[in-house]
Short mmCIF file of C-alpha atoms in Angstrom, two decimals:
data_model
loop_
_atom_site.label_atom_id
_atom_site.label_comp_id
_atom_site.label_asym_id
_atom_site.label_seq_id
_atom_site.Cartn_x
_atom_site.Cartn_y
_atom_site.Cartn_z
CA LEU A 1 -37.62 -51.78 -8.15
CA MET A 2 -33.78 -52.07 -9.36
CA GLY A 3 -32.52 -50.09 -6.75
CA GLU A 4 -31.74 -52.95 -4.88
CA ARG A 5 -30.25 -54.80 -7.68
CA TRP A 6 -27.77 -51.62 -8.70
CA SER A 7 -27.24 -50.19 -5.36
CA ASP A 8 -24.08 -51.74 -4.35
CA ARG A 9 -22.61 -52.22 -7.66
CA SER A 10 -19.10 -50.88 -7.87
CA PHE A 11 -16.51 -50.43 -10.54
CA VAL A 12 -13.98 -53.07 -10.52
CA PHE A 13 -10.42 -51.57 -11.31
CA ALA A 14 -7.18 -53.07 -12.40
CA ASP A 15 -3.59 -52.41 -12.27
CA TYR A 16 -2.39 -51.56 -15.53
CA LYS A 17 1.85 -51.61 -16.08
CA GLY A 18 2.90 -50.51 -12.54
CA ARG A 19 -0.21 -47.78 -12.51
CA ALA A 20 -2.26 -48.97 -9.86
CA GLN A 21 -6.24 -49.13 -10.49
CA ALA A 22 -5.79 -47.66 -13.72
CA VAL A 23 -8.13 -49.37 -16.19
CA LEU A 24 -11.54 -50.88 -15.49
CA ASP A 25 -10.99 -54.61 -15.60
CA SER A 26 -12.02 -56.47 -18.57
CA ASP A 27 -14.08 -59.18 -17.24
CA PHE A 28 -15.87 -56.60 -15.05
CA LEU A 29 -16.69 -54.70 -18.36
CA VAL A 30 -18.16 -57.88 -19.97
CA TYR A 31 -19.97 -58.86 -16.72
CA VAL A 32 -21.54 -55.54 -16.18
CA LYS A 33 -22.57 -54.90 -19.50
CA ASN A 34 -24.46 -58.33 -19.46
CA ASP A 35 -25.96 -57.53 -16.11
CA LEU A 36 -27.23 -54.06 -17.37
CA GLU A 37 -28.60 -55.76 -20.81
CA ASP A 38 -30.62 -58.23 -18.70
CA SER A 39 -31.87 -55.67 -16.32
CA ILE A 40 -33.34 -53.51 -19.35
CA MET A 41 -34.89 -56.44 -20.98
CA GLN A 42 -36.58 -57.52 -17.18
CA LEU A 43 -37.70 -53.96 -17.02
CA GLN A 44 -38.74 -53.73 -20.52
CA GLY A 45 -41.32 -56.67 -19.83
CA ILE A 46 -42.38 -55.17 -16.57
CA SER A 47 -43.02 -51.99 -18.53
CA ALA A 48 -45.37 -53.97 -20.98
CA ALA A 49 -47.30 -55.35 -17.90
CA THR A 50 -47.96 -52.18 -16.12
CA ARG A 51 -50.66 -50.62 -18.25
CA GLY A 52 -52.55 -49.66 -15.00
CA SER A 53 -50.11 -48.15 -12.44
CA GLU A 54 -48.69 -44.47 -13.89
CA THR A 55 -46.23 -44.61 -10.96
CA LEU A 56 -44.72 -47.70 -11.58
CA ALA A 57 -44.45 -47.09 -15.10
CA GLU A 58 -42.60 -43.93 -14.28
CA GLU A 59 -40.59 -45.80 -12.20
CA VAL A 60 -39.72 -48.62 -14.78
CA ALA A 61 -39.35 -46.08 -17.60
CA SER A 62 -36.64 -43.69 -15.19
CA TRP A 63 -34.76 -47.15 -14.72
CA ILE A 64 -34.77 -47.83 -18.62
CA ASP A 65 -33.50 -44.32 -19.44
CA LYS A 66 -30.69 -44.55 -16.47
CA LEU A 67 -29.53 -48.18 -17.00
CA SER A 68 -29.73 -47.45 -21.01
CA VAL A 69 -27.22 -44.45 -20.29
CA THR A 70 -24.92 -46.46 -18.08
CA VAL A 71 -24.60 -49.21 -21.10
CA GLU A 72 -23.57 -46.41 -23.57
CA VAL A 73 -20.92 -45.04 -21.31
CA ILE A 74 -19.79 -48.30 -20.31
CA ASP A 75 -19.61 -49.18 -24.08
CA SER A 76 -17.67 -45.50 -24.75
CA TRP A 77 -15.65 -46.16 -21.66
CA ALA A 78 -14.48 -49.74 -23.16
CA HIS A 79 -13.67 -48.47 -26.56
CA VAL A 80 -11.33 -45.58 -25.19
CA GLN A 81 -9.78 -48.04 -22.88
CA SER A 82 -8.93 -50.18 -25.56
CA ILE A 83 -7.33 -47.44 -27.79
CA TRP A 84 -5.74 -45.89 -24.44
CA MET A 85 -3.98 -49.43 -23.96
CA GLN A 86 -2.58 -49.36 -27.65
CA VAL A 87 -1.71 -45.87 -27.85
CA GLU A 88 -0.15 -45.98 -24.19
CA ALA A 89 2.23 -49.17 -25.35
CA VAL A 90 3.72 -46.80 -28.24
CA PHE A 91 4.25 -43.97 -26.35
CA THR A 92 5.78 -45.69 -23.25
CA SER A 93 7.89 -48.02 -24.98
CA GLN A 94 11.64 -47.41 -24.86
CA GLY A 95 12.24 -48.30 -28.63
CA HIS A 96 11.39 -45.03 -30.26
CA SER A 97 13.12 -41.91 -30.64
CA ASN A 98 11.82 -39.08 -28.38
CA GLU A 99 12.88 -36.28 -30.66
CA ALA A 100 11.21 -38.08 -33.48
CA LEU A 101 7.92 -38.44 -31.65
CA ALA A 102 8.48 -35.42 -29.02
CA ALA A 103 5.05 -33.17 -30.17
CA GLU A 104 3.25 -36.47 -30.18
CA THR A 105 4.51 -37.59 -26.91
CA LYS A 106 3.41 -34.09 -25.32
CA ARG A 107 0.22 -34.81 -26.91
CA PHE A 108 -0.31 -38.10 -25.59
CA GLN A 109 0.78 -36.97 -22.36
CA LYS A 110 -2.07 -34.64 -22.23
CA VAL A 111 -4.71 -37.37 -23.40
CA ASP A 112 -3.42 -39.61 -21.04
CA ALA A 113 -4.17 -37.15 -18.07
CA ASN A 114 -7.77 -36.83 -19.33
CA PHE A 115 -7.96 -40.54 -19.44
CA GLN A 116 -6.73 -40.60 -15.88
CA ARG A 117 -9.60 -38.21 -14.98
CA VAL A 118 -12.01 -40.37 -16.47
CA VAL A 119 -10.69 -42.85 -14.02
CA GLN A 120 -10.70 -41.06 -11.11
CA ARG A 121 -14.32 -39.78 -11.69
CA ALA A 122 -15.25 -43.81 -11.19
CA HIS A 123 -12.94 -43.89 -8.10
CA ASP A 124 -14.81 -40.84 -6.76
CA ASN A 125 -18.18 -42.15 -7.47
CA ARG A 126 -17.94 -46.11 -7.47
CA ASN A 127 -21.81 -47.03 -7.95
CA VAL A 128 -21.69 -47.81 -11.71
CA VAL A 129 -25.30 -46.41 -12.60
CA THR A 130 -24.98 -43.54 -10.45
CA CYS A 131 -21.66 -42.38 -11.77
CA CYS A 132 -22.43 -43.17 -15.53
CA ALA A 133 -26.19 -41.94 -15.54
CA THR A 134 -25.39 -38.76 -13.64
CA ASP A 135 -22.04 -37.62 -14.01
CA GLN A 136 -22.25 -35.25 -16.77
CA GLN A 137 -18.50 -34.10 -16.89
CA LEU A 138 -17.64 -38.08 -17.42
CA ARG A 139 -20.15 -38.28 -20.26
CA SER A 140 -18.64 -35.18 -21.80
CA LEU A 141 -14.91 -36.23 -21.24
CA LEU A 142 -15.15 -39.99 -22.77
CA PRO A 143 -16.18 -38.58 -26.36
CA GLN A 144 -13.24 -35.84 -26.14
CA VAL A 145 -10.78 -38.56 -25.03
CA THR A 146 -11.71 -40.87 -27.67
CA GLU A 147 -11.08 -38.00 -30.37
CA GLN A 148 -7.77 -37.24 -28.84
CA LEU A 149 -6.79 -40.85 -28.81
CA GLU A 150 -7.85 -41.12 -32.06
CA LEU A 151 -5.32 -38.17 -33.47
CA SER A 152 -2.52 -39.97 -31.10
CA LYS A 153 -3.38 -43.28 -32.70
CA HIS A 154 -2.92 -42.09 -36.25
CA SER A 155 0.42 -39.67 -35.69
#
């Protein structure tokens, strides 16, 4: 049903400040989210029309669930990546006193490592739906990194 459409949809990465393939490409984020939402709407239409076939209805419901979780993960990732880019700019700039921000810089380095673990999860499993819908570690890491970045951002 949606298997063909999403089986070869892979993450697209971009370089960031000398770091190769360090972030998800911003155009990709917009495109994949729109495509996911279109697929969900198509499936909801099919779902309404499949009243007689329990097997098809289950497959449609399964795909709606997978794609919905994928949208949530992509939204969360885009948010995390946006904050990470803001905070990373502060902690890697040359104009601040390292002594004044030493503790915060150490905290950011830990957050940065966690963000890179998130990116690595997608490098290891490049299929968008498979990675987002089935990788529990990725799904648990994103809220943690968001919280850590918020702390770094406000410090």
